[in-house]
Coordinates of C-alpha atoms in Angstrom, one line a residue:
Chain F
N5 CA 0.0 0.0 0.0
D6 CA 2.9 2.3 0.7
E7 CA 4.0 1.7 -2.9
F8 CA 0.5 2.8 -4.1
V9 CA 0.7 6.0 -2.1
S10 CA 4.2 6.9 -3.4
K11 CA 2.9 6.6 -6.9
I12 CA 0.0 9.0 -6.2
S13 CA 2.1 11.5 -4.4
P14 CA 5.8 10.7 -5.1
S15 CA 8.2 11.9 -2.4
F16 CA 11.1 13.8 -3.9
E17 CA 14.5 13.9 -2.1
T18 CA 16.5 15.2 -5.0
F19 CA 15.8 16.1 -8.6
E20 CA 17.1 12.7 -9.8
G21 CA 15.8 11.8 -13.2
F22 CA 14.6 15.3 -14.1
Q23 CA 15.1 16.1 -17.8
V24 CA 15.1 19.9 -18.7
K25 CA 13.0 20.5 -21.8
R26 CA 13.0 24.3 -22.0
I27 CA 13.1 27.6 -20.0
L28 CA 9.5 28.9 -19.9
K29 CA 10.2 32.2 -18.2
E30 CA 13.0 34.2 -16.5
S31 CA 12.6 37.0 -13.9
P32 CA 16.1 38.1 -13.2
E33 CA 14.9 41.0 -11.0
S34 CA 13.3 38.5 -8.6
R35 CA 16.0 35.8 -9.3
S36 CA 13.5 33.2 -10.5
I37 CA 13.3 30.9 -13.4
V38 CA 10.5 28.6 -14.7
V39 CA 11.6 25.3 -16.3
E40 CA 9.6 22.7 -18.2
G41 CA 10.8 19.2 -18.0
S42 CA 9.8 15.6 -17.0
F43 CA 11.0 12.9 -14.7
S44 CA 12.4 9.9 -16.5
G45 CA 12.0 6.6 -14.9
D46 CA 8.7 7.7 -13.3
N47 CA 6.4 4.8 -13.8
S48 CA 3.2 6.6 -12.6
V49 CA 0.5 7.7 -15.0
A50 CA 2.1 11.1 -15.1
S51 CA 5.3 9.8 -16.6
V52 CA 4.5 11.0 -20.1
S53 CA 3.4 14.4 -19.1
S54 CA 5.4 17.5 -18.3
S55 CA 6.4 19.0 -15.0
I56 CA 7.1 22.6 -14.2
V57 CA 9.8 23.6 -11.7
I58 CA 10.0 27.2 -10.5
L59 CA 13.4 28.0 -8.9
E60 CA 13.7 31.1 -6.8
K61 CA 16.6 32.4 -4.8
T62 CA 15.6 33.2 -1.2
H63 CA 16.2 36.6 0.4
F64 CA 18.9 36.9 3.0
T65 CA 18.0 36.5 6.7
E66 CA 20.1 38.5 9.2
K67 CA 21.4 35.2 10.6
E68 CA 22.6 34.0 7.2
V69 CA 24.3 37.4 6.6
H70 CA 26.3 36.9 9.8
G71 CA 27.3 33.4 8.7
I72 CA 28.2 34.5 5.2
L73 CA 30.4 37.4 6.1
T74 CA 33.1 35.1 7.7
K75 CA 36.1 33.1 6.6
S76 CA 33.8 30.3 5.5
T77 CA 32.9 32.1 2.3
A78 CA 35.4 31.9 -0.5
L79 CA 35.7 35.0 -2.6
Q80 CA 36.7 35.3 -6.2
C81 CA 37.6 38.9 -7.1
L82 CA 36.1 40.0 -10.4
F83 CA 37.4 43.5 -10.4
N84 CA 38.7 46.4 -8.3
N85 CA 38.7 50.1 -9.0
D86 CA 39.7 52.5 -6.2
V87 CA 37.6 51.6 -3.1
Y88 CA 35.2 49.4 -5.2
Y89 CA 35.5 45.7 -5.3
N90 CA 33.3 43.0 -7.0
F91 CA 33.4 39.4 -5.9
L92 CA 31.7 36.1 -6.6
C93 CA 31.1 34.4 -3.3
H94 CA 30.6 30.8 -2.5
P95 CA 28.9 30.6 0.9
P96 CA 28.4 27.3 2.8
I97 CA 25.5 25.3 1.4
Q98 CA 23.2 25.7 4.4
L99 CA 23.4 29.5 4.3
N100 CA 22.3 29.8 0.7
E101 CA 19.0 28.1 0.1
V102 CA 16.9 28.0 -3.1
K103 CA 13.1 27.8 -3.0
A104 CA 11.6 25.4 -5.6
T105 CA 8.0 24.9 -6.6
L106 CA 7.1 21.8 -8.5
I107 CA 4.0 21.3 -10.5
H108 CA 3.8 17.5 -11.2
P109 CA 2.2 16.6 -13.5
A110 CA 1.7 20.0 -15.2
S111 CA -1.2 20.7 -17.7
E112 CA -1.0 22.7 -20.9
K113 CA -2.8 25.5 -19.0
H114 CA 0.0 25.5 -16.4
I115 CA 2.6 25.8 -19.1
E116 CA 0.8 28.7 -20.8
K117 CA 0.3 30.5 -17.5
F118 CA 4.0 30.2 -16.6
S119 CA 5.4 31.1 -20.0
T120 CA 6.8 34.5 -20.9
R121 CA 6.1 36.7 -23.9
K122 CA 8.9 38.8 -25.4
S123 CA 8.3 42.5 -25.5
F124 CA 9.5 45.2 -27.9
L125 CA 9.7 49.0 -27.7
I126 CA 7.9 50.5 -30.7
E127 CA 8.3 54.1 -31.8
E128 CA 4.9 55.3 -32.8
T129 CA 5.1 58.3 -35.1
A130 CA 2.1 60.6 -35.5
L131 CA 1.5 58.9 -38.9
I132 CA 1.6 55.4 -37.4
Y133 CA -0.8 56.4 -34.7
Q134 CA -3.3 57.6 -37.4
S135 CA -2.7 54.7 -39.7
V136 CA -2.4 51.8 -37.4
T137 CA -3.2 52.4 -33.7
L138 CA -6.3 54.5 -34.3
L139 CA -7.8 51.9 -36.7
H140 CA -6.9 49.2 -34.2
I141 CA -8.7 51.0 -31.4
R142 CA -11.8 51.4 -33.6
E143 CA -11.8 47.9 -34.9
S144 CA -11.2 46.3 -31.5
K145 CA -14.4 47.9 -30.1
F146 CA -13.0 47.7 -26.5
D147 CA -15.9 47.3 -24.1
L148 CA -16.0 50.3 -21.8
Q149 CA -19.4 49.5 -20.2
W150 CA -17.7 48.8 -16.9
V151 CA -16.2 52.4 -17.0
Y152 CA -19.6 53.9 -17.7
N153 CA -21.1 51.9 -14.9
I154 CA -18.7 53.6 -12.5
L155 CA -19.4 57.0 -14.0
E156 CA -23.1 56.5 -13.7
H157 CA -22.9 55.2 -10.1
K158 CA -24.3 51.8 -11.3
K159 CA -21.3 49.9 -10.0
E160 CA -18.6 50.5 -7.3
A161 CA -20.4 53.6 -6.0
D162 CA -19.5 52.6 -2.4
R163 CA -15.8 52.6 -3.3
I164 CA -15.5 56.2 -4.6
V165 CA -12.9 58.2 -2.7
Y166 CA -13.6 61.5 -4.4
E167 CA -15.8 62.7 -7.3
D168 CA -16.2 65.9 -9.2
L169 CA -19.0 65.5 -11.7
D170 CA -18.3 68.6 -13.8
P171 CA -18.9 67.6 -17.4
D172 CA -15.6 69.1 -18.7
C173 CA -13.2 68.9 -15.7
G174 CA -14.8 66.1 -13.6
F175 CA -13.5 62.7 -12.6
I176 CA -14.1 59.9 -10.2
L177 CA -11.3 58.6 -8.0
L178 CA -11.4 55.1 -6.5
P179 CA -9.0 52.4 -5.4
D180 CA -7.5 50.3 -8.2
L181 CA -8.5 46.6 -8.2
K182 CA -4.8 45.8 -7.8
W183 CA -4.7 47.5 -4.4
D184 CA -5.8 45.5 -1.4
C185 CA -6.4 48.7 0.6
R186 CA -4.6 47.2 3.6
S187 CA -1.6 49.5 3.7
T188 CA -0.6 52.8 2.1
S189 CA 2.8 51.5 1.3
N190 CA 1.3 50.0 -1.8
L191 CA -1.4 52.6 -2.4
Y192 CA -2.9 52.5 -5.9
L193 CA -5.9 54.5 -7.0
T194 CA -7.3 55.4 -10.4
G195 CA -8.9 58.6 -11.5
I196 CA -11.4 58.2 -14.4
V197 CA -12.4 61.3 -16.3
C198 CA -16.1 62.0 -16.9
K199 CA -15.6 63.1 -20.5
R200 CA -16.1 60.0 -22.8
D201 CA -14.2 61.3 -25.9
I202 CA -10.6 61.2 -24.7
K203 CA -9.0 57.9 -25.6
S204 CA -5.5 58.5 -24.4
I205 CA -2.7 61.1 -24.1
R206 CA -2.8 61.2 -27.9
D207 CA -6.0 63.2 -27.7
L208 CA -4.9 65.7 -25.1
T209 CA -4.4 69.4 -26.1
S210 CA -4.4 72.7 -24.3
E211 CA -8.2 72.5 -24.2
H212 CA -7.8 69.8 -21.6
L213 CA -5.4 71.6 -19.3
P214 CA -8.2 72.6 -16.8
L215 CA -9.2 69.0 -16.7
L216 CA -5.7 67.7 -16.2
K217 CA -4.8 70.3 -13.5
N218 CA -8.1 69.6 -11.7
I219 CA -7.3 65.9 -11.5
F220 CA -3.7 66.6 -10.5
D221 CA -4.7 68.9 -7.7
K222 CA -8.0 67.5 -6.4
G223 CA -7.0 63.9 -6.9
S224 CA -3.8 64.2 -4.9
A225 CA -5.4 66.4 -2.2
S226 CA -8.2 63.8 -1.6
I227 CA -5.5 61.1 -1.3
T228 CA -3.6 63.3 1.2
K229 CA -6.8 63.9 3.2
K230 CA -7.9 60.2 3.3
Y231 CA -4.6 58.3 3.4
G232 CA -2.1 60.9 4.7
L233 CA 0.2 60.7 1.8
D234 CA 1.5 64.1 0.7
K235 CA 1.4 65.0 -3.0
S236 CA 5.2 64.7 -3.1
E237 CA 4.9 61.1 -2.0
Q238 CA 2.5 60.2 -4.8
R239 CA 3.4 59.0 -8.3
I240 CA 0.7 60.5 -10.6
Y241 CA 0.9 59.2 -14.2
L242 CA -0.8 57.9 -17.3
H243 CA 0.0 54.8 -19.4
Y244 CA 0.7 54.8 -23.1
Q245 CA -0.6 52.5 -24.5
P246 CA -3.3 52.4 -21.9
S247 CA -5.1 49.1 -21.1
Y248 CA -8.4 50.7 -22.0
Y249 CA -9.1 53.7 -24.2
H250 CA -11.0 56.0 -21.8
L251 CA -8.7 58.6 -20.2
H252 CA -7.6 57.6 -16.6
I253 CA -4.9 58.6 -14.3
H254 CA -2.9 56.3 -11.9
F255 CA -2.0 57.4 -8.4
T256 CA 0.5 55.2 -6.6
S257 CA 2.8 55.5 -3.6
L258 CA 6.4 56.4 -4.5
Q259 CA 7.4 53.8 -1.9
F260 CA 6.7 50.9 -4.2
T261 CA 7.1 49.9 -7.8
P262 CA 3.9 48.7 -9.3
P263 CA 4.0 47.1 -12.7
G264 CA 3.5 49.7 -15.4
C265 CA 5.4 52.6 -13.7
N266 CA 8.5 52.0 -15.9
V267 CA 9.6 54.8 -18.2
E268 CA 8.6 52.8 -21.3
R269 CA 4.9 52.8 -20.3
A270 CA 4.3 55.6 -17.8
H271 CA 4.0 59.4 -18.4
L272 CA 4.0 61.7 -15.3
L273 CA 0.9 63.9 -15.4
S274 CA 3.0 66.9 -14.3
N275 CA 5.2 66.4 -17.4
V276 CA 2.2 65.9 -19.7
I277 CA 0.8 69.2 -18.5
R278 CA 4.1 71.0 -19.1
N279 CA 4.5 69.5 -22.6
I280 CA 1.0 70.6 -23.6
E281 CA 1.7 74.1 -22.1
L282 CA 4.8 74.2 -24.2
K283 CA 2.9 73.1 -27.3
S284 CA -0.8 72.4 -27.5
S285 CA -0.3 69.7 -30.2
Y286 CA 2.7 68.0 -28.4
Y287 CA 0.9 64.7 -28.1
Q288 CA -0.6 64.7 -31.6
E289 CA 2.7 65.5 -33.3
S290 CA 5.4 63.8 -31.2
S291 CA 6.4 60.2 -31.7
L292 CA 5.7 58.1 -28.6
D293 CA 7.4 54.9 -27.6
F294 CA 5.3 52.1 -26.3
L295 CA 5.8 48.5 -25.2
A296 CA 4.2 45.8 -27.4
F297 CA 4.1 42.1 -26.5
E298 CA 4.7 39.1 -28.8
G299 CA 1.3 37.9 -30.0
D300 CA -0.3 41.3 -29.5
P301 CA -2.6 42.2 -32.5
L302 CA -1.3 45.8 -32.4
L303 CA 2.3 44.6 -32.8
K304 CA 1.2 42.4 -35.8
K305 CA -0.6 45.4 -37.5
Y306 CA 2.4 47.6 -36.8
H307 CA 4.8 45.1 -38.4
Q308 CA 2.5 44.7 -41.4
Y309 CA 2.4 48.5 -41.8
I310 CA 6.2 49.0 -41.7
G311 CA 6.6 46.0 -44.0
L312 CA 8.1 43.5 -41.7
S313 CA 7.0 39.9 -41.6
S314 CA 3.9 39.5 -39.5
D315 CA 5.6 37.0 -37.2
G316 CA 7.1 39.7 -35.1
D317 CA 10.5 38.6 -36.5
Y318 CA 12.9 41.5 -36.2
Chain T
N23 CA 57.1 45.8 -2.9
D24 CA 54.3 43.3 -3.1
E25 CA 53.5 44.0 0.5
F26 CA 53.2 47.7 -0.4
V27 CA 50.8 47.0 -3.2
S28 CA 48.7 44.7 -1.0
K29 CA 48.3 47.5 1.5
I30 CA 47.1 49.9 -1.1
S31 CA 44.7 47.5 -2.6
P32 CA 44.2 44.6 -0.2
S33 CA 43.3 41.2 -1.7
F34 CA 40.4 39.5 -0.1
E35 CA 40.1 35.7 -0.3
T36 CA 37.3 35.4 2.3
F37 CA 35.4 37.7 4.7
E38 CA 37.8 36.8 7.5
G39 CA 37.8 39.4 10.3
F40 CA 34.6 41.2 9.1
Q41 CA 32.5 42.5 11.9
V42 CA 28.8 43.3 11.0
K43 CA 27.8 46.6 12.5
R44 CA 24.2 47.0 11.1
I45 CA 22.0 46.4 8.1
L46 CA 21.7 49.6 6.1
K47 CA 19.1 48.4 3.6
E48 CA 17.2 45.4 2.5
S49 CA 15.6 44.9 -0.9
P50 CA 13.7 41.6 -0.6
E51 CA 12.3 41.9 -4.1
S52 CA 15.8 41.9 -5.6
R53 CA 17.3 39.5 -3.0
S54 CA 19.9 42.0 -1.9
I55 CA 21.0 43.4 1.5
V56 CA 23.5 46.2 2.3
V57 CA 25.6 45.7 5.4
E58 CA 27.9 48.2 7.2
G59 CA 30.8 46.7 9.1
S60 CA 34.6 46.8 9.4
F61 CA 37.6 44.5 9.0
S62 CA 39.3 43.8 12.3
G63 CA 43.0 43.1 12.1
D64 CA 43.3 45.4 9.1
N65 CA 46.6 47.2 9.6
S66 CA 46.2 49.7 6.7
V67 CA 45.3 53.3 7.2
A68 CA 41.7 52.3 6.4
S69 CA 41.4 50.0 9.4
V70 CA 39.4 52.4 11.6
S71 CA 36.9 53.3 8.9
S72 CA 33.7 51.5 7.9
S73 CA 33.2 49.1 5.0
I74 CA 30.0 48.4 3.1
V75 CA 29.2 45.0 1.7
I76 CA 26.3 44.6 -0.7
L77 CA 25.2 41.0 -0.9
E78 CA 23.0 40.0 -3.8
K79 CA 21.8 36.6 -4.9
T80 CA 22.7 36.0 -8.6
H81 CA 20.1 35.1 -11.2
F82 CA 20.1 31.5 -12.5
T83 CA 22.1 30.7 -15.7
E84 CA 20.8 28.0 -18.0
K85 CA 23.9 25.9 -17.2
E86 CA 23.3 26.2 -13.5
V87 CA 19.7 25.2 -13.9
H88 CA 20.8 22.0 -15.7
G89 CA 23.2 21.3 -12.8
I90 CA 20.7 22.1 -10.0
L91 CA 17.9 19.9 -11.4
T92 CA 19.8 16.7 -10.7
K93 CA 20.4 14.3 -7.9
S94 CA 23.1 16.6 -6.6
T95 CA 20.5 18.9 -5.1
A96 CA 19.0 17.9 -1.7
L97 CA 15.3 18.7 -1.3
Q98 CA 13.4 19.4 1.8
C99 CA 9.6 19.2 1.2
L100 CA 7.7 22.1 2.8
F101 CA 4.3 21.2 1.5
N102 CA 2.3 19.2 -1.0
N103 CA -1.2 19.7 -2.2
D104 CA -2.4 17.8 -5.2
V105 CA 0.0 18.5 -8.1
Y106 CA 1.7 21.4 -6.2
Y107 CA 4.9 20.9 -4.1
N108 CA 7.2 23.4 -2.3
F109 CA 10.8 22.6 -1.4
L110 CA 13.8 24.2 0.1
C111 CA 16.8 23.1 -2.1
H112 CA 20.5 22.9 -1.3
P113 CA 22.3 23.0 -4.6
P114 CA 26.1 22.3 -4.8
I115 CA 28.2 25.4 -3.8
Q116 CA 29.5 26.1 -7.3
L117 CA 26.0 26.3 -8.8
N118 CA 24.7 28.8 -6.3
E119 CA 26.9 31.9 -6.3
V120 CA 26.3 35.2 -4.5
K121 CA 27.5 38.5 -5.8
A122 CA 29.2 40.8 -3.3
T123 CA 30.2 44.4 -3.8
L124 CA 32.7 45.8 -1.2
I125 CA 33.3 49.4 -0.7
H126 CA 36.5 49.6 1.4
P127 CA 37.0 52.0 3.0
A128 CA 33.5 53.5 2.8
S129 CA 32.8 57.2 3.4
E130 CA 29.8 58.8 5.2
K131 CA 28.5 59.6 1.7
H132 CA 28.6 56.0 0.7
I133 CA 26.8 55.0 3.9
E134 CA 24.1 57.6 3.3
K135 CA 23.8 56.5 -0.4
F136 CA 23.2 52.9 0.5
S137 CA 20.8 53.4 3.4
T138 CA 17.0 53.2 3.3
R139 CA 15.2 56.5 3.2
K140 CA 11.8 58.0 2.5
S141 CA 11.5 59.6 -0.9
F142 CA 9.8 62.7 -2.3
L143 CA 9.0 63.9 -5.8
I144 CA 10.4 67.4 -6.3
E145 CA 9.4 69.7 -9.1
E146 CA 12.6 71.4 -10.1
T147 CA 11.9 74.6 -12.1
A148 CA 14.6 76.1 -14.2
L149 CA 15.1 78.8 -11.5
I150 CA 15.5 76.2 -8.8
Y151 CA 18.0 74.3 -10.9
Q152 CA 20.1 77.5 -11.2
S153 CA 19.7 78.6 -7.6
V154 CA 19.8 75.3 -5.8
T155 CA 20.9 72.2 -7.7
L156 CA 23.7 73.8 -9.7
L157 CA 25.2 75.3 -6.6
H158 CA 24.9 72.0 -4.8
I159 CA 26.7 70.2 -7.6
R160 CA 29.5 72.7 -7.5
E161 CA 29.8 72.7 -3.7
S162 CA 29.7 68.9 -3.5
K163 CA 32.8 68.4 -5.7
F164 CA 31.7 64.9 -6.6
D165 CA 34.8 62.8 -7.3
L166 CA 34.8 61.7 -11.0
Q167 CA 38.3 60.2 -10.9
W168 CA 36.9 56.7 -11.5
V169 CA 35.1 58.0 -14.7
Y170 CA 38.3 59.6 -16.0
N171 CA 40.2 56.4 -15.2
I172 CA 37.8 54.6 -17.6
L173 CA 38.0 57.3 -20.3
E174 CA 41.8 57.3 -20.1
H175 CA 42.0 53.5 -20.2
K176 CA 43.6 53.4 -16.8
K177 CA 40.9 51.1 -15.4
E178 CA 38.4 48.6 -16.7
A179 CA 39.9 48.8 -20.2
D180 CA 39.4 45.1 -20.6
R181 CA 35.7 45.5 -19.9
I182 CA 35.0 47.9 -22.8
V183 CA 32.4 46.6 -25.1
Y184 CA 32.5 49.5 -27.6
E185 CA 34.4 52.8 -27.9
D186 CA 34.3 55.8 -30.1
L187 CA 36.9 58.3 -29.0
D188 CA 35.7 61.2 -31.1
P189 CA 36.1 64.3 -28.8
D190 CA 32.6 65.6 -29.5
C191 CA 30.5 62.5 -30.2
G192 CA 32.5 59.8 -28.6
F193 CA 31.6 57.5 -25.7
I194 CA 32.8 54.3 -24.0
L195 CA 30.3 51.5 -23.5
L196 CA 30.9 48.9 -20.8
P197 CA 28.9 46.6 -18.5
D198 CA 27.5 48.3 -15.5
L199 CA 28.7 47.2 -12.1
K200 CA 25.2 46.1 -11.3
W201 CA 25.3 43.5 -14.1
D202 CA 27.0 40.2 -13.3
C203 CA 27.4 39.6 -17.1
R204 CA 26.0 36.1 -16.7
S205 CA 22.8 36.3 -18.8
T206 CA 21.4 38.8 -21.3
S207 CA 18.0 38.7 -19.5
N208 CA 19.3 41.2 -17.0
L209 CA 21.7 43.0 -19.4
Y210 CA 22.9 46.4 -18.1
L211 CA 25.5 48.5 -19.8
T212 CA 26.5 52.1 -19.4
G213 CA 27.7 54.5 -22.1
I214 CA 30.0 57.2 -20.7
V215 CA 30.5 60.2 -23.0
C216 CA 34.0 61.4 -23.6
K217 CA 33.1 65.1 -23.2
R218 CA 33.7 66.2 -19.6
D219 CA 31.5 69.3 -19.5
I220 CA 28.0 67.8 -19.7
K221 CA 26.7 67.2 -16.2
S222 CA 23.2 65.9 -16.9
I223 CA 20.3 66.3 -19.2
R224 CA 19.9 69.9 -17.9
D225 CA 23.0 70.8 -20.1
L226 CA 21.8 69.2 -23.3
T227 CA 20.8 71.3 -26.3
S228 CA 20.6 70.8 -30.1
E229 CA 24.4 71.1 -30.1
H230 CA 24.5 67.7 -28.5
L231 CA 22.1 65.9 -30.9
P232 CA 24.9 64.3 -32.9
L233 CA 26.4 63.0 -29.7
L234 CA 23.1 61.6 -28.4
K235 CA 22.2 60.0 -31.8
N236 CA 25.6 58.5 -32.0
I237 CA 25.2 56.8 -28.6
F238 CA 21.7 55.8 -29.4
D239 CA 22.6 54.2 -32.7
K240 CA 26.2 52.8 -32.1
G241 CA 25.6 51.8 -28.4
S242 CA 22.5 49.8 -29.3
A243 CA 24.1 48.3 -32.4
S244 CA 27.1 47.1 -30.5
I245 CA 24.8 45.5 -27.9
T246 CA 22.9 43.8 -30.7
K247 CA 26.2 42.6 -32.2
K248 CA 27.7 41.3 -29.0
Y249 CA 24.7 40.1 -27.0
G250 CA 22.1 39.5 -29.7
L251 CA 19.5 41.9 -28.3
D252 CA 17.7 44.0 -30.9
K253 CA 17.5 47.8 -30.3
S254 CA 13.7 47.3 -29.8
E255 CA 14.5 45.0 -26.9
Q256 CA 16.7 47.6 -25.2
R257 CA 15.6 50.3 -22.7
I258 CA 18.0 53.2 -23.4
Y259 CA 17.7 56.1 -20.9
L260 CA 19.2 58.7 -18.6
H261 CA 18.6 59.4 -15.0
Y262 CA 17.6 62.7 -13.5
Q263 CA 19.1 63.4 -11.0
P264 CA 22.0 61.2 -12.1
S265 CA 24.1 59.5 -9.4
Y266 CA 27.2 61.3 -10.8
Y267 CA 27.3 64.5 -12.8
H268 CA 29.2 63.3 -15.9
L269 CA 26.7 62.4 -18.7
H270 CA 26.1 58.7 -19.1
I271 CA 23.4 56.6 -20.7
H272 CA 21.9 53.4 -19.3
F273 CA 21.2 50.4 -21.6
T274 CA 19.1 47.6 -20.0
S275 CA 17.1 44.7 -21.3
L276 CA 13.4 45.4 -21.5
Q277 CA 12.9 41.9 -20.1
F278 CA 13.7 43.1 -16.6
T279 CA 13.1 46.0 -14.3
P280 CA 16.3 47.3 -12.8
P281 CA 16.1 49.9 -10.0
G282 CA 16.0 53.4 -11.5
C283 CA 13.9 52.7 -14.6
N284 CA 10.8 54.2 -13.1
V285 CA 9.1 57.2 -14.7
E286 CA 10.1 59.4 -11.7
R287 CA 13.8 58.9 -12.5
A288 CA 14.3 57.7 -16.0
H289 CA 14.1 59.6 -19.3
L290 CA 14.1 57.6 -22.5
L291 CA 17.0 58.8 -24.8
S292 CA 14.6 58.7 -27.8
N293 CA 12.3 61.1 -26.0
V294 CA 15.1 63.4 -24.9
I295 CA 16.3 63.6 -28.5
R296 CA 12.7 64.4 -29.7
N297 CA 12.2 67.1 -27.1
I298 CA 15.5 68.8 -28.0
E299 CA 14.5 68.6 -31.7
L300 CA 11.3 70.3 -30.7
K301 CA 13.0 73.0 -28.7
S302 CA 16.8 73.3 -28.3
S303 CA 16.4 74.8 -24.8
Y304 CA 13.8 72.2 -23.7
Y305 CA 16.0 70.8 -20.8
Q306 CA 17.1 74.3 -19.7
E307 CA 13.6 75.8 -19.6
S308 CA 11.3 73.0 -18.5
S309 CA 10.6 72.0 -15.0
L310 CA 11.9 68.4 -14.3
D311 CA 10.6 66.2 -11.5
F312 CA 13.1 64.2 -9.6
L313 CA 13.1 61.9 -6.6
A314 CA 14.9 63.2 -3.5
F315 CA 15.5 61.1 -0.4
E316 CA 15.2 61.9 3.2
G317 CA 18.5 63.2 4.5
D318 CA 19.7 64.1 1.0
P319 CA 21.5 67.5 1.3
L320 CA 19.8 68.5 -2.0
L321 CA 16.4 68.1 -0.5
K322 CA 17.4 70.2 2.5
K323 CA 18.7 73.0 0.3
Y324 CA 15.5 72.8 -1.8
H325 CA 13.3 73.1 1.3
Q326 CA 15.4 76.0 2.6
Y327 CA 15.0 77.7 -0.8
I328 CA 11.2 77.3 -0.9
G329 CA 10.9 78.3 2.7
L330 CA 9.9 75.0 4.3
S331 CA 11.5 73.7 7.4
S332 CA 14.9 72.2 6.8
D333 CA 14.0 68.9 8.3
G334 CA 12.4 67.6 5.2
D335 CA 9.1 67.8 7.0
Y336 CA 6.3 68.1 4.5

């Protein structure tokens, strides 16, 4: 009977018999990697199917640090310039653990979920915006009903932090769904403008300066009042491309780095206001860089337009 | 004579004699920790001063992954539910390296730079730049000797990936110290311009367009040639404020999110070029937002200038 149990839920003491098939995803910033493979010599039903291993370096504990910074750790000097040294260290095994998650057997859905897509920075000229992006937005008929439900108080009315229902300058501010509202250290709110004809920063001109300044001032002030975070501690920005084409502003705490606040996607509202003050048609005439992902229909259309193969093959 | 050399630039084979004083900063998301301490038994002049060690787990290479996922790695099962397993692994020492950066001896400025602090977004007008920041840069007399060592081939000459020594448009491209050069997924190089009179983007005008375009094109092309990463897969940007006031450009892989690529600090080179093409004096006249940290002398001077308390108390 023990034998039966071990077939259902095998006990792993090492990775003996594991065959690496391919790397599904790498996240260097969090020191983790996702590997697809299989266990050879596994006689269970699962033997033909894939397994996924997620390897992840652990963070240092204070106890480990004290153990590592001793004569037990061998150093290999990579370089030295003035007071700066770089080493590769080899700490004792017990002070340098790796976390592993195994999914065994793994389904096709698991594999899809844990795979990465390549991304590319695209320079969108004014002409490409008109010829490709604008058509794509119109053809895609993005469903904005959920946004209108918020603006009409049909949904999420109890979550509203601040609202100004002026038809030209108004907006509704509420916590973003990505925020668990448990701590201001990862504060994330979204301001949705009342006007329905502004798709993205591409549409903004000096006509919208009162709207933008109103959101910048009243949005940040209501966050200061409710959550105690000064305006100078808030990151206030827009995305290009946005994930939906109804103008909205992100308010996050400077203390943390949410996805989408990188320079290739985020535009500080303060800077957008200044650029429009400099030139009303700044966002109609300037090229804008945006991040496109492998398999993204917009990337395909862009490649077709500039005459590359449609496979995303650069 | 060997003895003399080793006192000037001690050779470290282990961390023998290192005494941990305190943890200056922890970045669990990037598996790194900054420790202040000192070497006991160090008879050099530097013996009384502090040292800083930055420990950082390395990202997995494909070769390491193949070595780790074998019977050489001992597993300790933490939990199992259905197809999901969690383990702590103990891979062989050589397959699990830690990167260490040592600053020895470390100054008060180093300790300040590597400590955790609250941050604030400051809107620097053209006037504030002239009245506060520029004076601060001049008074601080930042030591750029290590930059000149690189430009003069006195240090790190073997690390140069590309160089163009034209006095006006030239630059040297080399791996950033933050990059362990083990995988292109966390690729990070820095292009340092040859000209010594450009402190930051604040100094850039249309006069520098040939320089900026040269770096944008030749820097990215040499990265494509050496590391196989297309220009559209590179994030090419400058910092404002920079960490040192000699113009340099960051080249990182879009695949990962290094510190300092957030919208509040990074400026895409492509966008900088377009803004200068729009208006030569864009970066002299525009306000620029920058991130200032608690305890930063620049923040204090800024507060004094605008008449706030000098404690950084908002």
